[in-house]
Amino acid sequence: MPGAIYAEGLVKTFGDVRALDGVDLDVPEGTVLGLLGPNGAGKTTAVRVLTTLLRPDSGKAVVAGIDVLKNPNEVRRSIGLSGQFAAVDEYLTGRENLQMVGQLYQMSGRDAKTRATELLERFNLSEAGDRPAKTYSGGMRRRLDLAAALVVSPPVMFMDEPTTGLDPRNRQQLWGIIQELVAGGTTLLLTTQYLEEADQLAHDICVVDHGKVIARGTSDQLKSRTGGERVEVVVHERDQLTVATEVLRGFGKGEVSLDDHTRRITVPVTGGAKLLAEVIRELDSRGVEIDDIGLRRPTLDDVFISLTGHAAEGEEEPGRPEEAAK
Ligand SMILES: Nc1ncnc2c1ncn2[C@@H]1O[C@H](COP(=O)(O)OP(=O)(O)OP(=O)(O)O)[C@@H](O)[C@H]1O
Ligand SMILES: [Mg+2]
């Protein structure tokens, strides 16, 4: 029995770019799938295909039991979408935007009004509610867009990077709102570049890169794939990175990853604290001065790096060297 969101072999090309290169998805009803991937991975393209906004070159998609390619209009009535590119009318106030959505969905004027007030409150927009949306900040606009997606509660929801650009408080609040929605039975596909977000909200995670799903599983399953614990070292001087990397490679049970910028070297290990002591002795005998060293349990960041060869772009790492070099 396919889930509430189902896709098989989705392909979409733009010229030479294979934005989707054979994507399969299956999201059981009432669960959250986190589609995780770096810029250009194909996340938005996947959402656009599943929400009928874009026709794939090939493949199959079924949402809420309805064939996306055969019955797009019917699909549209069963889904909610909050997009990366907000569908907000600039010249209407926040309140008017929400009321308009309600009326599009055939709510009575009175119900639409009540709903708009409720949502403005929930998304901390009460004060700004009667100002035209064009005066809103980026974060306010995003919240309005999310509120618009929640005017009616469709059984299947898509959220493309719902919390990008939100401050920590608003992000936390949105997580709460999403958790309530899902507790109420909504099936949700959300895309994110924030590993922490996928960790918090998603039952299952698909990691995408270059239009392909390169890994899937629960957050714990993905973490255990990186092979457990790691040693992480921050060396004092950048010119000691080479020697230190060599030392760590000797102790490691996998690929060494290196961040030039923060002088941080990470390597998967087995052997725990005993090994850590040996690493410290060896670094010391090779004359490497260290600022910090520790054993780390894997995070989704580690998973991401080990799968894609690069970190996910997140707010935690602005201006990393490889980004600047692009
Ligand atoms: N309309 C389009 N015309 C041409 N190329 C496109 C179009 N839409 C997407 N692409 C390309 O397809 C690839 C996937 O893009 P997509 O927007 O799906 O990525 P994404 O994972 O959502 O990235 P981001 O994290 O930056 O939002 C990119 O290489 C992008 O340049
Ligand atoms: Mg996108």
PDB file of N, CA, C and O in Angstrom, residues 13-63:
ATOM      1  N   THR A  13      14.661  17.196 -16.255  1.00  0.00           N
ATOM      2  CA  THR A  13      15.894  17.849 -16.703  1.00  0.00           C
ATOM      3  C   THR A  13      15.595  19.275 -17.131  1.00  0.00           C
ATOM      4  O   THR A  13      14.496  19.580 -17.606  1.00  0.00           O
ATOM      5  N   PHE A  14      16.552  20.128 -16.909  1.00  0.00           N
ATOM      6  CA  PHE A  14      16.525  21.492 -17.447  1.00  0.00           C
ATOM      7  C   PHE A  14      17.788  21.622 -18.285  1.00  0.00           C
ATOM      8  O   PHE A  14      18.864  21.807 -17.738  1.00  0.00           O
ATOM      9  N   GLY A  15      17.662  21.509 -19.594  1.00  0.00           N
ATOM     10  CA  GLY A  15      18.864  21.509 -20.423  1.00  0.00           C
ATOM     11  C   GLY A  15      19.763  20.360 -20.020  1.00  0.00           C
ATOM     12  O   GLY A  15      19.335  19.203 -20.017  1.00  0.00           O
ATOM     13  N   ASP A  16      20.987  20.705 -19.622  1.00  0.00           N
ATOM     14  CA  ASP A  16      21.945  19.663 -19.235  1.00  0.00           C
ATOM     15  C   ASP A  16      21.780  19.228 -17.774  1.00  0.00           C
ATOM     16  O   ASP A  16      22.379  18.249 -17.346  1.00  0.00           O
ATOM     17  N   VAL A  17      21.022  20.009 -17.022  1.00  0.00           N
ATOM     18  CA  VAL A  17      20.917  19.723 -15.587  1.00  0.00           C
ATOM     19  C   VAL A  17      19.843  18.676 -15.322  1.00  0.00           C
ATOM     20  O   VAL A  17      18.693  18.848 -15.708  1.00  0.00           O
ATOM     21  N   ARG A  18      20.245  17.589 -14.679  1.00  0.00           N
ATOM     22  CA  ARG A  18      19.252  16.601 -14.245  1.00  0.00           C
ATOM     23  C   ARG A  18      18.839  16.957 -12.826  1.00  0.00           C
ATOM     24  O   ARG A  18      19.448  16.499 -11.870  1.00  0.00           O
ATOM     25  N   ALA A  19      17.827  17.802 -12.736  1.00  0.00           N
ATOM     26  CA  ALA A  19      17.385  18.297 -11.428  1.00  0.00           C
ATOM     27  C   ALA A  19      16.824  17.147 -10.592  1.00  0.00           C
ATOM     28  O   ALA A  19      17.014  17.099  -9.379  1.00  0.00           O
ATOM     29  N   LEU A  20      16.100  16.228 -11.258  1.00  0.00           N
ATOM     30  CA  LEU A  20      15.676  14.990 -10.606  1.00  0.00           C
ATOM     31  C   LEU A  20      16.159  13.851 -11.479  1.00  0.00           C
ATOM     32  O   LEU A  20      15.910  13.838 -12.679  1.00  0.00           O
ATOM     33  N   ASP A  21      16.838  12.924 -10.869  1.00  0.00           N
ATOM     34  CA  ASP A  21      17.496  11.885 -11.654  1.00  0.00           C
ATOM     35  C   ASP A  21      17.061  10.501 -11.171  1.00  0.00           C
ATOM     36  O   ASP A  21      17.885   9.687 -10.767  1.00  0.00           O
ATOM     37  N   GLY A  22      15.735  10.304 -11.163  1.00  0.00           N
ATOM     38  CA  GLY A  22      15.228   9.000 -10.735  1.00  0.00           C
ATOM     39  C   GLY A  22      14.933   8.946  -9.244  1.00  0.00           C
ATOM     40  O   GLY A  22      15.514   8.146  -8.529  1.00  0.00           O
ATOM     41  N   VAL A  23      14.019   9.814  -8.806  1.00  0.00           N
ATOM     42  CA  VAL A  23      13.723   9.891  -7.376  1.00  0.00           C
ATOM     43  C   VAL A  23      12.520   9.011  -7.016  1.00  0.00           C
ATOM     44  O   VAL A  23      11.475   9.085  -7.651  1.00  0.00           O
ATOM     45  N   ASP A  24      12.689   8.172  -6.013  1.00  0.00           N
ATOM     46  CA  ASP A  24      11.599   7.365  -5.445  1.00  0.00           C
ATOM     47  C   ASP A  24      11.330   7.857  -4.026  1.00  0.00           C
ATOM     48  O   ASP A  24      12.267   8.064  -3.263  1.00  0.00           O
ATOM     49  N   LEU A  25      10.054   8.021  -3.706  1.00  0.00           N
ATOM     50  CA  LEU A  25       9.685   8.424  -2.347  1.00  0.00           C
ATOM     51  C   LEU A  25       8.444   7.666  -1.920  1.00  0.00           C
ATOM     52  O   LEU A  25       7.616   7.315  -2.760  1.00  0.00           O
ATOM     53  N   ASP A  26       8.328   7.441  -0.625  1.00  0.00           N
ATOM     54  CA  ASP A  26       7.117   6.812  -0.114  1.00  0.00           C
ATOM     55  C   ASP A  26       6.921   7.295   1.323  1.00  0.00           C
ATOM     56  O   ASP A  26       7.695   6.953   2.210  1.00  0.00           O
ATOM     57  N   VAL A  27       5.930   8.132   1.518  1.00  0.00           N
ATOM     58  CA  VAL A  27       5.718   8.715   2.839  1.00  0.00           C
ATOM     59  C   VAL A  27       4.424   8.164   3.437  1.00  0.00           C
ATOM     60  O   VAL A  27       3.340   8.483   2.958  1.00  0.00           O
ATOM     61  N   PRO A  28       4.524   7.323   4.470  1.00  0.00           N
ATOM     62  CA  PRO A  28       3.313   6.782   5.095  1.00  0.00           C
ATOM     63  C   PRO A  28       2.428   7.892   5.651  1.00  0.00           C
ATOM     64  O   PRO A  28       2.938   8.929   6.095  1.00  0.00           O
ATOM     65  N   GLU A  29       1.133   7.655   5.610  1.00  0.00           N
ATOM     66  CA  GLU A  29       0.172   8.625   6.106  1.00  0.00           C
ATOM     67  C   GLU A  29       0.485   9.027   7.544  1.00  0.00           C
ATOM     68  O   GLU A  29       0.852   8.192   8.366  1.00  0.00           O
ATOM     69  N   GLY A  30       0.368  10.309   7.820  1.00  0.00           N
ATOM     70  CA  GLY A  30       0.547  10.801   9.181  1.00  0.00           C
ATOM     71  C   GLY A  30       1.995  10.914   9.626  1.00  0.00           C
ATOM     72  O   GLY A  30       2.263  11.089  10.809  1.00  0.00           O
ATOM     73  N   THR A  31       2.922  10.798   8.672  1.00  0.00           N
ATOM     74  CA  THR A  31       4.335  10.932   9.049  1.00  0.00           C
ATOM     75  C   THR A  31       4.971  12.116   8.324  1.00  0.00           C
ATOM     76  O   THR A  31       4.378  12.701   7.418  1.00  0.00           O
ATOM     77  N   VAL A  32       6.173  12.446   8.752  1.00  0.00           N
ATOM     78  CA  VAL A  32       6.920  13.549   8.148  1.00  0.00           C
ATOM     79  C   VAL A  32       8.150  13.007   7.446  1.00  0.00           C
ATOM     80  O   VAL A  32       8.941  12.275   8.043  1.00  0.00           O
ATOM     81  N   LEU A  33       8.286  13.362   6.180  1.00  0.00           N
ATOM     82  CA  LEU A  33       9.523  13.041   5.475  1.00  0.00           C
ATOM     83  C   LEU A  33      10.342  14.308   5.345  1.00  0.00           C
ATOM     84  O   LEU A  33       9.844  15.343   4.882  1.00  0.00           O
ATOM     85  N   GLY A  34      11.586  14.238   5.751  1.00  0.00           N
ATOM     86  CA  GLY A  34      12.494  15.360   5.575  1.00  0.00           C
ATOM     87  C   GLY A  34      13.340  15.115   4.339  1.00  0.00           C
ATOM     88  O   GLY A  34      14.034  14.108   4.241  1.00  0.00           O
ATOM     89  N   LEU A  35      13.231  16.042   3.397  1.00  0.00           N
ATOM     90  CA  LEU A  35      14.057  15.960   2.195  1.00  0.00           C
ATOM     91  C   LEU A  35      15.221  16.902   2.434  1.00  0.00           C
ATOM     92  O   LEU A  35      15.041  18.113   2.509  1.00  0.00           O
ATOM     93  N   LEU A  36      16.381  16.311   2.586  1.00  0.00           N
ATOM     94  CA  LEU A  36      17.532  17.073   3.045  1.00  0.00           C
ATOM     95  C   LEU A  36      18.553  17.124   1.926  1.00  0.00           C
ATOM     96  O   LEU A  36      18.847  16.099   1.317  1.00  0.00           O
ATOM     97  N   GLY A  37      19.060  18.302   1.639  1.00  0.00           N
ATOM     98  CA  GLY A  37      20.070  18.356   0.589  1.00  0.00           C
ATOM     99  C   GLY A  37      20.620  19.751   0.420  1.00  0.00           C
ATOM    100  O   GLY A  37      19.989  20.721   0.816  1.00  0.00           O
ATOM    101  N   PRO A  38      21.796  19.862  -0.182  1.00  0.00           N
ATOM    102  CA  PRO A  38      22.438  21.168  -0.366  1.00  0.00           C
ATOM    103  C   PRO A  38      21.745  21.973  -1.464  1.00  0.00           C
ATOM    104  O   PRO A  38      20.847  21.471  -2.132  1.00  0.00           O
ATOM    105  N   ASN A  39      22.184  23.200  -1.665  1.00  0.00           N
ATOM    106  CA  ASN A  39      21.648  24.034  -2.744  1.00  0.00           C
ATOM    107  C   ASN A  39      21.740  23.305  -4.071  1.00  0.00           C
ATOM    108  O   ASN A  39      22.765  22.715  -4.388  1.00  0.00           O
ATOM    109  N   GLY A  40      20.663  23.349  -4.815  1.00  0.00           N
ATOM    110  CA  GLY A  40      20.674  22.770  -6.158  1.00  0.00           C
ATOM    111  C   GLY A  40      20.497  21.267  -6.187  1.00  0.00           C
ATOM    112  O   GLY A  40      20.593  20.641  -7.244  1.00  0.00           O
ATOM    113  N   ALA A  41      20.203  20.651  -5.045  1.00  0.00           N
ATOM    114  CA  ALA A  41      20.086  19.192  -4.980  1.00  0.00           C
ATOM    115  C   ALA A  41      18.861  18.672  -5.728  1.00  0.00           C
ATOM    116  O   ALA A  41      18.841  17.528  -6.179  1.00  0.00           O
ATOM    117  N   GLY A  42      17.837  19.526  -5.846  1.00  0.00           N
ATOM    118  CA  GLY A  42      16.609  19.101  -6.520  1.00  0.00           C
ATOM    119  C   GLY A  42      15.392  19.093  -5.612  1.00  0.00           C
ATOM    120  O   GLY A  42      14.328  18.624  -5.994  1.00  0.00           O
ATOM    121  N   LYS A  43      15.535  19.651  -4.407  1.00  0.00           N
ATOM    122  CA  LYS A  43      14.443  19.627  -3.421  1.00  0.00           C
ATOM    123  C   LYS A  43      13.210  20.379  -3.922  1.00  0.00           C
ATOM    124  O   LYS A  43      12.100  19.841  -3.913  1.00  0.00           O
ATOM    125  N   THR A  44      13.415  21.619  -4.348  1.00  0.00           N
ATOM    126  CA  THR A  44      12.277  22.420  -4.810  1.00  0.00           C
ATOM    127  C   THR A  44      11.653  21.800  -6.048  1.00  0.00           C
ATOM    128  O   THR A  44      10.432  21.761  -6.193  1.00  0.00           O
ATOM    129  N   THR A  45      12.485  21.280  -6.932  1.00  0.00           N
ATOM    130  CA  THR A  45      11.965  20.627  -8.136  1.00  0.00           C
ATOM    131  C   THR A  45      11.065  19.450  -7.751  1.00  0.00           C
ATOM    132  O   THR A  45       9.972  19.292  -8.313  1.00  0.00           O
ATOM    133  N   ALA A  46      11.492  18.667  -6.779  1.00  0.00           N
ATOM    134  CA  ALA A  46      10.675  17.536  -6.335  1.00  0.00           C
ATOM    135  C   ALA A  46       9.337  18.032  -5.786  1.00  0.00           C
ATOM    136  O   ALA A  46       8.279  17.495  -6.123  1.00  0.00           O
ATOM    137  N   VAL A  47       9.385  19.076  -4.961  1.00  0.00           N
ATOM    138  CA  VAL A  47       8.150  19.622  -4.394  1.00  0.00           C
ATOM    139  C   VAL A  47       7.246  20.148  -5.504  1.00  0.00           C
ATOM    140  O   VAL A  47       6.039  19.916  -5.509  1.00  0.00           O
ATOM    141  N   ARG A  48       7.824  20.818  -6.481  1.00  0.00           N
ATOM    142  CA  ARG A  48       7.005  21.378  -7.566  1.00  0.00           C
ATOM    143  C   ARG A  48       6.340  20.276  -8.381  1.00  0.00           C
ATOM    144  O   ARG A  48       5.200  20.407  -8.802  1.00  0.00           O
ATOM    145  N   VAL A  49       7.064  19.199  -8.600  1.00  0.00           N
ATOM    146  CA  VAL A  49       6.464  18.077  -9.340  1.00  0.00           C
ATOM    147  C   VAL A  49       5.324  17.463  -8.528  1.00  0.00           C
ATOM    148  O   VAL A  49       4.221  17.257  -9.034  1.00  0.00           O
ATOM    149  N   LEU A  50       5.573  17.225  -7.256  1.00  0.00           N
ATOM    150  CA  LEU A  50       4.565  16.557  -6.420  1.00  0.00           C
ATOM    151  C   LEU A  50       3.339  17.423  -6.186  1.00  0.00           C
ATOM    152  O   LEU A  50       2.257  16.918  -5.903  1.00  0.00           O
ATOM    153  N   THR A  51       3.504  18.754  -6.300  1.00  0.00           N
ATOM    154  CA  THR A  51       2.376  19.649  -6.072  1.00  0.00           C
ATOM    155  C   THR A  51       1.761  20.131  -7.396  1.00  0.00           C
ATOM    156  O   THR A  51       1.061  21.129  -7.421  1.00  0.00           O
ATOM    157  N   THR A  52       2.066  19.437  -8.472  1.00  0.00           N
ATOM    158  CA  THR A  52       1.470  19.661  -9.806  1.00  0.00           C
ATOM    159  C   THR A  52       1.946  20.921 -10.511  1.00  0.00           C
ATOM    160  O   THR A  52       1.412  21.288 -11.543  1.00  0.00           O
ATOM    161  N   LEU A  53       2.934  21.611  -9.953  1.00  0.00           N
ATOM    162  CA  LEU A  53       3.356  22.865 -10.570  1.00  0.00           C
ATOM    163  C   LEU A  53       4.320  22.638 -11.730  1.00  0.00           C
ATOM    164  O   LEU A  53       4.595  23.546 -12.507  1.00  0.00           O
ATOM    165  N   LEU A  54       4.840  21.432 -11.829  1.00  0.00           N
ATOM    166  CA  LEU A  54       5.843  21.135 -12.842  1.00  0.00           C
ATOM    167  C   LEU A  54       5.654  19.694 -13.297  1.00  0.00           C
ATOM    168  O   LEU A  54       5.477  18.802 -12.474  1.00  0.00           O
ATOM    169  N   ARG A  55       5.682  19.483 -14.620  1.00  0.00           N
ATOM    170  CA  ARG A  55       5.525  18.113 -15.124  1.00  0.00           C
ATOM    171  C   ARG A  55       6.886  17.441 -15.221  1.00  0.00           C
ATOM    172  O   ARG A  55       7.813  18.014 -15.781  1.00  0.00           O
ATOM    173  N   PRO A  56       7.027  16.245 -14.684  1.00  0.00           N
ATOM    174  CA  PRO A  56       8.313  15.553 -14.822  1.00  0.00           C
ATOM    175  C   PRO A  56       8.486  15.032 -16.245  1.00  0.00           C
ATOM    176  O   PRO A  56       7.509  14.895 -16.974  1.00  0.00           O
ATOM    177  N   ASP A  57       9.718  14.758 -16.639  1.00  0.00           N
ATOM    178  CA  ASP A  57       9.961  14.149 -17.957  1.00  0.00           C
ATOM    179  C   ASP A  57       9.470  12.712 -17.947  1.00  0.00           C
ATOM    180  O   ASP A  57       8.932  12.218 -18.915  1.00  0.00           O
ATOM    181  N   SER A  58       9.699  12.046 -16.817  1.00  0.00           N
ATOM    182  CA  SER A  58       9.168  10.695 -16.678  1.00  0.00           C
ATOM    183  C   SER A  58       9.025  10.364 -15.203  1.00  0.00           C
ATOM    184  O   SER A  58       9.516  11.094 -14.336  1.00  0.00           O
ATOM    185  N   GLY A  59       8.354   9.259 -14.942  1.00  0.00           N
ATOM    186  CA  GLY A  59       8.136   8.849 -13.559  1.00  0.00           C
ATOM    187  C   GLY A  59       6.671   8.967 -13.191  1.00  0.00           C
ATOM    188  O   GLY A  59       5.842   9.388 -13.997  1.00  0.00           O
ATOM    189  N   LYS A  60       6.413   8.588 -11.971  1.00  0.00           N
ATOM    190  CA  LYS A  60       5.047   8.482 -11.502  1.00  0.00           C
ATOM    191  C   LYS A  60       4.937   9.142 -10.141  1.00  0.00           C
ATOM    192  O   LYS A  60       5.873   9.070  -9.337  1.00  0.00           O
ATOM    193  N   ALA A  61       3.840   9.811  -9.878  1.00  0.00           N
ATOM    194  CA  ALA A  61       3.637  10.406  -8.556  1.00  0.00           C
ATOM    195  C   ALA A  61       2.175  10.289  -8.156  1.00  0.00           C
ATOM    196  O   ALA A  61       1.285  10.552  -8.964  1.00  0.00           O
ATOM    197  N   VAL A  62       1.960   9.882  -6.936  1.00  0.00           N
ATOM    198  CA  VAL A  62       0.609   9.752  -6.401  1.00  0.00           C
ATOM    199  C   VAL A  62       0.575  10.467  -5.048  1.00  0.00           C
ATOM    200  O   VAL A  62       1.402  10.200  -4.180  1.00  0.00           O
ATOM    201  N   VAL A  63      -0.349  11.411  -4.902  1.00  0.00           N
ATOM    202  CA  VAL A  63      -0.449  12.165  -3.658  1.00  0.00           C
ATOM    203  C   VAL A  63      -1.878  12.055  -3.143  1.00  0.00           C
ATOM    204  O   VAL A  63      -2.830  12.277  -3.904  1.00  0.00           O
TER     205      VAL A  63
END
